[in-house]
mmCIF file with all atom_site columns, C-alpha atoms in Angstrom:
data_model
loop_
_atom_site.group_PDB
_atom_site.id
_atom_site.type_symbol
_atom_site.label_atom_id
_atom_site.label_alt_id
_atom_site.label_comp_id
_atom_site.label_asym_id
_atom_site.label_entity_id
_atom_site.label_seq_id
_atom_site.pdbx_PDB_ins_code
_atom_site.Cartn_x
_atom_site.Cartn_y
_atom_site.Cartn_z
_atom_site.occupancy
_atom_site.B_iso_or_equiv
_atom_site.pdbx_formal_charge
_atom_site.auth_seq_id
_atom_site.auth_comp_id
_atom_site.auth_asym_id
_atom_site.auth_atom_id
_atom_site.pdbx_PDB_model_num
ATOM 1   C CA . UNK A 1 1   ? -0.466  -2.456  30.350  1.00 0.00 ? 1   UNK A CA 1
ATOM 2   C CA . UNK A 1 2   ? -0.466  -4.917  33.173  1.00 0.00 ? 2   UNK A CA 1
ATOM 3   C CA . UNK A 1 3   ? -1.604  -2.332  35.631  1.00 0.00 ? 3   UNK A CA 1
ATOM 4   C CA . UNK A 1 4   ? -3.996  -0.864  33.470  1.00 0.00 ? 4   UNK A CA 1
ATOM 5   C CA . UNK A 1 5   ? -1.878  1.918   32.153  1.00 0.00 ? 5   UNK A CA 1
ATOM 6   C CA . UNK A 1 6   ? -2.188  2.432   28.207  1.00 0.00 ? 6   UNK A CA 1
ATOM 7   C CA . UNK A 1 7   ? -2.308  4.837   25.372  1.00 0.00 ? 7   UNK A CA 1
ATOM 8   C CA . UNK A 1 8   ? -3.807  4.913   21.938  1.00 0.00 ? 8   UNK A CA 1
ATOM 9   C CA . UNK A 1 9   ? -3.267  7.188   18.857  1.00 0.00 ? 9   UNK A CA 1
ATOM 10  C CA . UNK A 1 10  ? -6.300  7.256   16.252  1.00 0.00 ? 10  UNK A CA 1
ATOM 11  C CA . UNK A 1 11  ? -5.479  7.267   12.690  1.00 0.00 ? 11  UNK A CA 1
ATOM 12  C CA . UNK A 1 12  ? -7.828  9.091   10.384  1.00 0.00 ? 12  UNK A CA 1
ATOM 13  C CA . UNK A 1 13  ? -7.733  8.347   6.565   1.00 0.00 ? 13  UNK A CA 1
ATOM 14  C CA . UNK A 1 14  ? -9.927  10.645  4.122   1.00 0.00 ? 14  UNK A CA 1
ATOM 15  C CA . UNK A 1 15  ? -9.429  11.023  0.197   1.00 0.00 ? 15  UNK A CA 1
ATOM 16  C CA . UNK A 1 16  ? -10.385 14.129  -1.539  1.00 0.00 ? 16  UNK A CA 1
ATOM 17  C CA . UNK A 1 17  ? -10.016 17.786  -1.397  1.00 0.00 ? 17  UNK A CA 1
ATOM 18  C CA . UNK A 1 18  ? -7.126  19.290  -3.635  1.00 0.00 ? 18  UNK A CA 1
ATOM 19  C CA . UNK A 1 19  ? -7.221  21.650  -6.339  1.00 0.00 ? 19  UNK A CA 1
ATOM 20  C CA . UNK A 1 20  ? -8.530  20.180  -9.418  1.00 0.00 ? 20  UNK A CA 1
ATOM 21  C CA . UNK A 1 21  ? -7.169  18.068  -11.248 1.00 0.00 ? 21  UNK A CA 1
ATOM 22  C CA . UNK A 1 22  ? -5.337  16.369  -8.420  1.00 0.00 ? 22  UNK A CA 1
ATOM 23  C CA . UNK A 1 23  ? -6.503  14.201  -5.697  1.00 0.00 ? 23  UNK A CA 1
ATOM 24  C CA . UNK A 1 24  ? -5.228  14.545  -2.023  1.00 0.00 ? 24  UNK A CA 1
ATOM 25  C CA . UNK A 1 25  ? -4.913  11.650  0.549   1.00 0.00 ? 25  UNK A CA 1
ATOM 26  C CA . UNK A 1 26  ? -5.070  12.979  4.087   1.00 0.00 ? 26  UNK A CA 1
ATOM 27  C CA . UNK A 1 27  ? -4.029  10.885  7.037   1.00 0.00 ? 27  UNK A CA 1
ATOM 28  C CA . UNK A 1 28  ? -4.221  12.417  10.477  1.00 0.00 ? 28  UNK A CA 1
ATOM 29  C CA . UNK A 1 29  ? -2.549  10.802  13.473  1.00 0.00 ? 29  UNK A CA 1
ATOM 30  C CA . UNK A 1 30  ? -4.657  12.103  16.483  1.00 0.00 ? 30  UNK A CA 1
ATOM 31  C CA . UNK A 1 31  ? -3.238  13.047  19.922  1.00 0.00 ? 31  UNK A CA 1
ATOM 32  C CA . UNK A 1 32  ? -2.137  9.982   22.081  1.00 0.00 ? 32  UNK A CA 1
ATOM 33  C CA . UNK A 1 33  ? -4.961  9.294   24.716  1.00 0.00 ? 33  UNK A CA 1
ATOM 34  C CA . UNK A 1 34  ? -4.246  7.665   28.012  1.00 0.00 ? 34  UNK A CA 1
ATOM 35  C CA . UNK A 1 35  ? -2.336  8.178   30.880  1.00 0.00 ? 35  UNK A CA 1
ATOM 36  C CA . UNK A 1 36  ? 0.630   5.434   30.663  1.00 0.00 ? 36  UNK A CA 1
ATOM 37  C CA . UNK A 1 37  ? 3.484   6.388   32.968  1.00 0.00 ? 37  UNK A CA 1
ATOM 38  C CA . UNK A 1 38  ? 5.799   5.011   30.518  1.00 0.00 ? 38  UNK A CA 1
ATOM 39  C CA . UNK A 1 39  ? 4.676   7.054   27.416  1.00 0.00 ? 39  UNK A CA 1
ATOM 40  C CA . UNK A 1 40  ? 7.347   8.282   25.387  1.00 0.00 ? 40  UNK A CA 1
ATOM 41  C CA . UNK A 1 41  ? 7.526   12.157  24.869  1.00 0.00 ? 41  UNK A CA 1
ATOM 42  C CA . UNK A 1 42  ? 8.162   11.628  21.282  1.00 0.00 ? 42  UNK A CA 1
ATOM 43  C CA . UNK A 1 43  ? 6.942   9.232   18.460  1.00 0.00 ? 43  UNK A CA 1
ATOM 44  C CA . UNK A 1 44  ? 7.885   8.432   14.949  1.00 0.00 ? 44  UNK A CA 1
ATOM 45  C CA . UNK A 1 45  ? 5.423   6.927   12.727  1.00 0.00 ? 45  UNK A CA 1
ATOM 46  C CA . UNK A 1 46  ? 5.929   5.276   9.240   1.00 0.00 ? 46  UNK A CA 1
ATOM 47  C CA . UNK A 1 47  ? 2.968   5.108   6.809   1.00 0.00 ? 47  UNK A CA 1
ATOM 48  C CA . UNK A 1 48  ? 2.569   3.040   3.735   1.00 0.00 ? 48  UNK A CA 1
ATOM 49  C CA . UNK A 1 49  ? 0.316   3.717   0.950   1.00 0.00 ? 49  UNK A CA 1
ATOM 50  C CA . UNK A 1 50  ? -0.103  0.602   -1.196  1.00 0.00 ? 50  UNK A CA 1
ATOM 51  C CA . UNK A 1 51  ? -1.075  0.347   -4.952  1.00 0.00 ? 51  UNK A CA 1
ATOM 52  C CA . UNK A 1 52  ? -0.507  4.151   -5.560  1.00 0.00 ? 52  UNK A CA 1
ATOM 53  C CA . UNK A 1 53  ? 1.349   6.054   -7.996  1.00 0.00 ? 53  UNK A CA 1
ATOM 54  C CA . UNK A 1 54  ? 4.291   8.075   -6.982  1.00 0.00 ? 54  UNK A CA 1
ATOM 55  C CA . UNK A 1 55  ? 2.667   11.422  -5.662  1.00 0.00 ? 55  UNK A CA 1
ATOM 56  C CA . UNK A 1 56  ? 3.455   15.077  -6.880  1.00 0.00 ? 56  UNK A CA 1
ATOM 57  C CA . UNK A 1 57  ? 3.885   16.227  -3.432  1.00 0.00 ? 57  UNK A CA 1
ATOM 58  C CA . UNK A 1 58  ? 3.944   15.325  0.227   1.00 0.00 ? 58  UNK A CA 1
ATOM 59  C CA . UNK A 1 59  ? 2.948   17.705  3.279   1.00 0.00 ? 59  UNK A CA 1
ATOM 60  C CA . UNK A 1 60  ? 3.879   16.789  7.176   1.00 0.00 ? 60  UNK A CA 1
ATOM 61  C CA . UNK A 1 61  ? 1.656   19.404  9.283   1.00 0.00 ? 61  UNK A CA 1
ATOM 62  C CA . UNK A 1 62  ? 1.735   21.637  6.238   1.00 0.00 ? 62  UNK A CA 1
ATOM 63  C CA . UNK A 1 63  ? 5.183   21.602  5.469   1.00 0.00 ? 63  UNK A CA 1
ATOM 64  C CA . UNK A 1 64  ? 7.035   19.467  2.302   1.00 0.00 ? 64  UNK A CA 1
ATOM 65  C CA . UNK A 1 65  ? 8.485   16.292  3.407   1.00 0.00 ? 65  UNK A CA 1
ATOM 66  C CA . UNK A 1 66  ? 11.662  15.722  0.764   1.00 0.00 ? 66  UNK A CA 1
ATOM 67  C CA . UNK A 1 67  ? 11.762  12.757  -1.321  1.00 0.00 ? 67  UNK A CA 1
ATOM 68  C CA . UNK A 1 68  ? 14.701  10.368  -0.624  1.00 0.00 ? 68  UNK A CA 1
ATOM 69  C CA . UNK A 1 69  ? 15.678  7.727   -2.839  1.00 0.00 ? 69  UNK A CA 1
ATOM 70  C CA . UNK A 1 70  ? 15.586  4.982   -0.411  1.00 0.00 ? 70  UNK A CA 1
ATOM 71  C CA . UNK A 1 71  ? 13.704  6.486   2.348   1.00 0.00 ? 71  UNK A CA 1
ATOM 72  C CA . UNK A 1 72  ? 14.660  7.752   5.959   1.00 0.00 ? 72  UNK A CA 1
ATOM 73  C CA . UNK A 1 73  ? 13.772  9.979   8.613   1.00 0.00 ? 73  UNK A CA 1
ATOM 74  C CA . UNK A 1 74  ? 11.441  13.023  7.958   1.00 0.00 ? 74  UNK A CA 1
ATOM 75  C CA . UNK A 1 75  ? 11.076  11.992  3.847   1.00 0.00 ? 75  UNK A CA 1
ATOM 76  C CA . UNK A 1 76  ? 9.093   9.582   1.666   1.00 0.00 ? 76  UNK A CA 1
ATOM 77  C CA . UNK A 1 77  ? 10.098  7.404   -0.936  1.00 0.00 ? 77  UNK A CA 1
ATOM 78  C CA . UNK A 1 78  ? 8.406   5.225   -3.764  1.00 0.00 ? 78  UNK A CA 1
ATOM 79  C CA . UNK A 1 79  ? 8.742   1.346   -3.377  1.00 0.00 ? 79  UNK A CA 1
ATOM 80  C CA . UNK A 1 80  ? 8.571   0.177   -6.843  1.00 0.00 ? 80  UNK A CA 1
ATOM 81  C CA . UNK A 1 81  ? 8.548   -3.276  -5.989  1.00 0.00 ? 81  UNK A CA 1
ATOM 82  C CA . UNK A 1 82  ? 5.581   -2.951  -3.785  1.00 0.00 ? 82  UNK A CA 1
ATOM 83  C CA . UNK A 1 83  ? 3.855   -0.133  -5.781  1.00 0.00 ? 83  UNK A CA 1
ATOM 84  C CA . UNK A 1 84  ? 3.413   1.851   -2.891  1.00 0.00 ? 84  UNK A CA 1
ATOM 85  C CA . UNK A 1 85  ? 4.316   5.311   -1.478  1.00 0.00 ? 85  UNK A CA 1
ATOM 86  C CA . UNK A 1 86  ? 6.158   4.966   2.110   1.00 0.00 ? 86  UNK A CA 1
ATOM 87  C CA . UNK A 1 87  ? 6.390   8.005   4.207   1.00 0.00 ? 87  UNK A CA 1
ATOM 88  C CA . UNK A 1 88  ? 8.534   8.343   7.513   1.00 0.00 ? 88  UNK A CA 1
ATOM 89  C CA . UNK A 1 89  ? 7.514   11.167  9.425   1.00 0.00 ? 89  UNK A CA 1
ATOM 90  C CA . UNK A 1 90  ? 10.042  13.094  11.672  1.00 0.00 ? 90  UNK A CA 1
ATOM 91  C CA . UNK A 1 91  ? 9.827   12.621  15.267  1.00 0.00 ? 91  UNK A CA 1
ATOM 92  C CA . UNK A 1 92  ? 6.745   14.422  16.895  1.00 0.00 ? 92  UNK A CA 1
ATOM 93  C CA . UNK A 1 93  ? 5.632   14.663  20.530  1.00 0.00 ? 93  UNK A CA 1
ATOM 94  C CA . UNK A 1 94  ? 2.811   12.517  21.483  1.00 0.00 ? 94  UNK A CA 1
ATOM 95  C CA . UNK A 1 95  ? 0.801   15.530  22.585  1.00 0.00 ? 95  UNK A CA 1
ATOM 96  C CA . UNK A 1 96  ? 0.978   16.789  19.196  1.00 0.00 ? 96  UNK A CA 1
ATOM 97  C CA . UNK A 1 97  ? -1.327  15.813  16.192  1.00 0.00 ? 97  UNK A CA 1
ATOM 98  C CA . UNK A 1 98  ? 0.465   14.669  13.043  1.00 0.00 ? 98  UNK A CA 1
ATOM 99  C CA . UNK A 1 99  ? -1.190  15.626  9.523   1.00 0.00 ? 99  UNK A CA 1
ATOM 100 C CA . UNK A 1 100 ? 0.030   13.981  6.257   1.00 0.00 ? 100 UNK A CA 1
ATOM 101 C CA . UNK A 1 101 ? -1.376  15.404  3.092   1.00 0.00 ? 101 UNK A CA 1
ATOM 102 C CA . UNK A 1 102 ? 0.011   13.309  -0.264  1.00 0.00 ? 102 UNK A CA 1
ATOM 103 C CA . UNK A 1 103 ? -1.140  14.812  -3.400  1.00 0.00 ? 103 UNK A CA 1
ATOM 104 C CA . UNK A 1 104 ? -1.695  12.651  -6.623  1.00 0.00 ? 104 UNK A CA 1
ATOM 105 C CA . UNK A 1 105 ? -2.565  12.915  -10.046 1.00 0.00 ? 105 UNK A CA 1
ATOM 106 C CA . UNK A 1 106 ? -6.268  11.927  -10.404 1.00 0.00 ? 106 UNK A CA 1
ATOM 107 C CA . UNK A 1 107 ? -6.029  9.309   -13.170 1.00 0.00 ? 107 UNK A CA 1
ATOM 108 C CA . UNK A 1 108 ? -2.861  7.403   -13.373 1.00 0.00 ? 108 UNK A CA 1
ATOM 109 C CA . UNK A 1 109 ? -1.800  7.014   -17.017 1.00 0.00 ? 109 UNK A CA 1
ATOM 110 C CA . UNK A 1 110 ? -2.638  3.292   -16.444 1.00 0.00 ? 110 UNK A CA 1
ATOM 111 C CA . UNK A 1 111 ? -4.731  1.488   -13.929 1.00 0.00 ? 111 UNK A CA 1
ATOM 112 C CA . UNK A 1 112 ? -2.183  0.228   -11.050 1.00 0.00 ? 112 UNK A CA 1
ATOM 113 C CA . UNK A 1 113 ? -4.655  -2.903  -10.606 1.00 0.00 ? 113 UNK A CA 1
ATOM 114 C CA . UNK A 1 114 ? -2.488  -6.063  -10.811 1.00 0.00 ? 114 UNK A CA 1
ATOM 115 C CA . UNK A 1 115 ? 0.888   -3.983  -11.527 1.00 0.00 ? 115 UNK A CA 1
ATOM 116 C CA . UNK A 1 116 ? 2.453   -5.570  -8.662  1.00 0.00 ? 116 UNK A CA 1
ATOM 117 C CA . UNK A 1 117 ? 1.836   -8.851  -9.659  1.00 0.00 ? 117 UNK A CA 1
ATOM 118 C CA . UNK A 1 118 ? 2.839   -8.340  -13.462 1.00 0.00 ? 118 UNK A CA 1
ATOM 119 C CA . UNK A 1 119 ? 5.990   -6.553  -12.314 1.00 0.00 ? 119 UNK A CA 1
ATOM 120 C CA . UNK A 1 120 ? 6.810   -9.321  -9.823  1.00 0.00 ? 120 UNK A CA 1
ATOM 121 C CA . UNK A 1 121 ? 5.938   -11.992 -12.674 1.00 0.00 ? 121 UNK A CA 1
ATOM 122 C CA . UNK A 1 122 ? 8.012   -10.383 -15.240 1.00 0.00 ? 122 UNK A CA 1
ATOM 123 C CA . UNK A 1 123 ? 11.122  -10.340 -12.762 1.00 0.00 ? 123 UNK A CA 1
ATOM 124 C CA . UNK A 1 124 ? 10.890  -14.106 -12.039 1.00 0.00 ? 124 UNK A CA 1
ATOM 125 C CA . UNK A 1 125 ? 10.302  -14.679 -16.045 1.00 0.00 ? 125 UNK A CA 1
ATOM 126 C CA . UNK A 1 126 ? 13.421  -12.776 -16.706 1.00 0.00 ? 126 UNK A CA 1
ATOM 127 C CA . UNK A 1 127 ? 15.179  -14.575 -13.765 1.00 0.00 ? 127 UNK A CA 1
ATOM 128 C CA . UNK A 1 128 ? 14.620  -17.931 -15.444 1.00 0.00 ? 128 UNK A CA 1
ATOM 129 C CA . UNK A 1 129 ? 15.419  -17.277 -18.597 1.00 0.00 ? 129 UNK A CA 1
ATOM 130 C CA . UNK A 1 130 ? 18.472  -15.587 -17.764 1.00 0.00 ? 130 UNK A CA 1
ATOM 131 C CA . UNK A 1 131 ? 19.839  -18.690 -16.178 1.00 0.00 ? 131 UNK A CA 1
ATOM 132 C CA . UNK A 1 132 ? 19.690  -20.292 -19.755 1.00 0.00 ? 132 UNK A CA 1
ATOM 133 C CA . UNK A 1 133 ? 20.801  -17.064 -21.251 1.00 0.00 ? 133 UNK A CA 1
ATOM 134 C CA . UNK A 1 134 ? 17.429  -16.972 -23.228 1.00 0.00 ? 134 UNK A CA 1
ATOM 135 C CA . UNK A 1 135 ? 16.097  -13.795 -22.166 1.00 0.00 ? 135 UNK A CA 1
ATOM 136 C CA . UNK A 1 136 ? 14.706  -11.963 -25.624 1.00 0.00 ? 136 UNK A CA 1
ATOM 137 C CA . UNK A 1 137 ? 17.221  -9.390  -26.191 1.00 0.00 ? 137 UNK A CA 1
ATOM 138 C CA . UNK A 1 138 ? 19.169  -9.754  -23.187 1.00 0.00 ? 138 UNK A CA 1
ATOM 139 C CA . UNK A 1 139 ? 22.502  -11.443 -24.956 1.00 0.00 ? 139 UNK A CA 1
ATOM 140 C CA . UNK A 1 140 ? 21.908  -10.700 -28.513 1.00 0.00 ? 140 UNK A CA 1
ATOM 141 C CA . UNK A 1 141 ? 19.877  -7.312  -28.521 1.00 0.00 ? 141 UNK A CA 1
ATOM 142 C CA . UNK A 1 142 ? 21.708  -6.416  -31.805 1.00 0.00 ? 142 UNK A CA 1
ATOM 143 C CA . UNK A 1 143 ? 19.327  -9.383  -33.296 1.00 0.00 ? 143 UNK A CA 1
ATOM 144 C CA . UNK A 1 144 ? 16.212  -8.378  -31.772 1.00 0.00 ? 144 UNK A CA 1
ATOM 145 C CA . UNK A 1 145 ? 14.458  -5.176  -33.132 1.00 0.00 ? 145 UNK A CA 1
ATOM 146 C CA . UNK A 1 146 ? 12.721  -4.384  -30.120 1.00 0.00 ? 146 UNK A CA 1
ATOM 147 C CA . UNK A 1 147 ? 15.797  -4.526  -27.811 1.00 0.00 ? 147 UNK A CA 1
ATOM 148 C CA . UNK A 1 148 ? 15.079  -6.166  -24.632 1.00 0.00 ? 148 UNK A CA 1
ATOM 149 C CA . UNK A 1 149 ? 11.600  -5.879  -23.747 1.00 0.00 ? 149 UNK A CA 1
ATOM 150 C CA . UNK A 1 150 ? 11.581  -8.209  -20.912 1.00 0.00 ? 150 UNK A CA 1
ATOM 151 C CA . UNK A 1 151 ? 14.379  -6.397  -19.230 1.00 0.00 ? 151 UNK A CA 1
ATOM 152 C CA . UNK A 1 152 ? 12.788  -2.875  -19.586 1.00 0.00 ? 152 UNK A CA 1
ATOM 153 C CA . UNK A 1 153 ? 9.614   -4.451  -17.745 1.00 0.00 ? 153 UNK A CA 1
ATOM 154 C CA . UNK A 1 154 ? 11.515  -6.562  -14.984 1.00 0.00 ? 154 UNK A CA 1
ATOM 155 C CA . UNK A 1 155 ? 13.320  -3.041  -14.206 1.00 0.00 ? 155 UNK A CA 1
ATOM 156 C CA . UNK A 1 156 ? 10.387  -1.061  -14.201 1.00 0.00 ? 156 UNK A CA 1
ATOM 157 C CA . UNK A 1 157 ? 9.904   -0.850  -10.347 1.00 0.00 ? 157 UNK A CA 1
ATOM 158 C CA . UNK A 1 158 ? 13.414  0.760   -10.293 1.00 0.00 ? 158 UNK A CA 1
ATOM 159 C CA . UNK A 1 159 ? 12.880  3.258   -12.524 1.00 0.00 ? 159 UNK A CA 1
ATOM 160 C CA . UNK A 1 160 ? 9.583   4.242   -10.920 1.00 0.00 ? 160 UNK A CA 1
ATOM 161 C CA . UNK A 1 161 ? 11.372  4.404   -7.709  1.00 0.00 ? 161 UNK A CA 1
ATOM 162 C CA . UNK A 1 162 ? 14.048  6.619   -9.100  1.00 0.00 ? 162 UNK A CA 1
ATOM 163 C CA . UNK A 1 163 ? 11.684  8.894   -10.956 1.00 0.00 ? 163 UNK A CA 1
ATOM 164 C CA . UNK A 1 164 ? 9.255   9.426   -8.002  1.00 0.00 ? 164 UNK A CA 1
ATOM 165 C CA . UNK A 1 165 ? 8.909   13.084  -7.441  1.00 0.00 ? 165 UNK A CA 1
ATOM 166 C CA . UNK A 1 166 ? 10.573  14.444  -10.512 1.00 0.00 ? 166 UNK A CA 1
ATOM 167 C CA . UNK A 1 167 ? 8.860   16.161  -13.595 1.00 0.00 ? 167 UNK A CA 1
ATOM 168 C CA . UNK A 1 168 ? 9.380   12.798  -15.931 1.00 0.00 ? 168 UNK A CA 1
ATOM 169 C CA . UNK A 1 169 ? 6.365   11.433  -14.070 1.00 0.00 ? 169 UNK A CA 1
ATOM 170 C CA . UNK A 1 170 ? 4.101   14.486  -13.713 1.00 0.00 ? 170 UNK A CA 1
ATOM 171 C CA . UNK A 1 171 ? 4.158   15.286  -17.087 1.00 0.00 ? 171 UNK A CA 1
#
């Protein structure tokens, strides 16, 4: 770049499409433009879709991407702590466009606004109560008819991440 060489890629985001009753999120990474001599032949991209439920499917250039519990190359995973879908694309040539389509149910059962903060607050509350062994139902669940409700809420991010992409969430 010090000699004026550079290359850019354009990212285009659009919502819509899909077959009713689903919603598609379309992301296209355009062909790299510019003439940098040091431009690599291949590239990788990782896309994060914040404040989204787990998708019902993710496509890369029309082919399904597999779901991975913890992410990795050519896969997608759900980050329950961040309430986000993370898509890691396989390496592709810089001269080829990359298109990702993530399909979601149009209306999650409950709104996601504020969910990340609620889950983080529940984990902090559980941690503080655990220090004093006072989390409701945690150490004396046989005495509490509700079991351990705070433990259930605090573990929700892990449950969402592990159930993402399964029939358990798509109803």
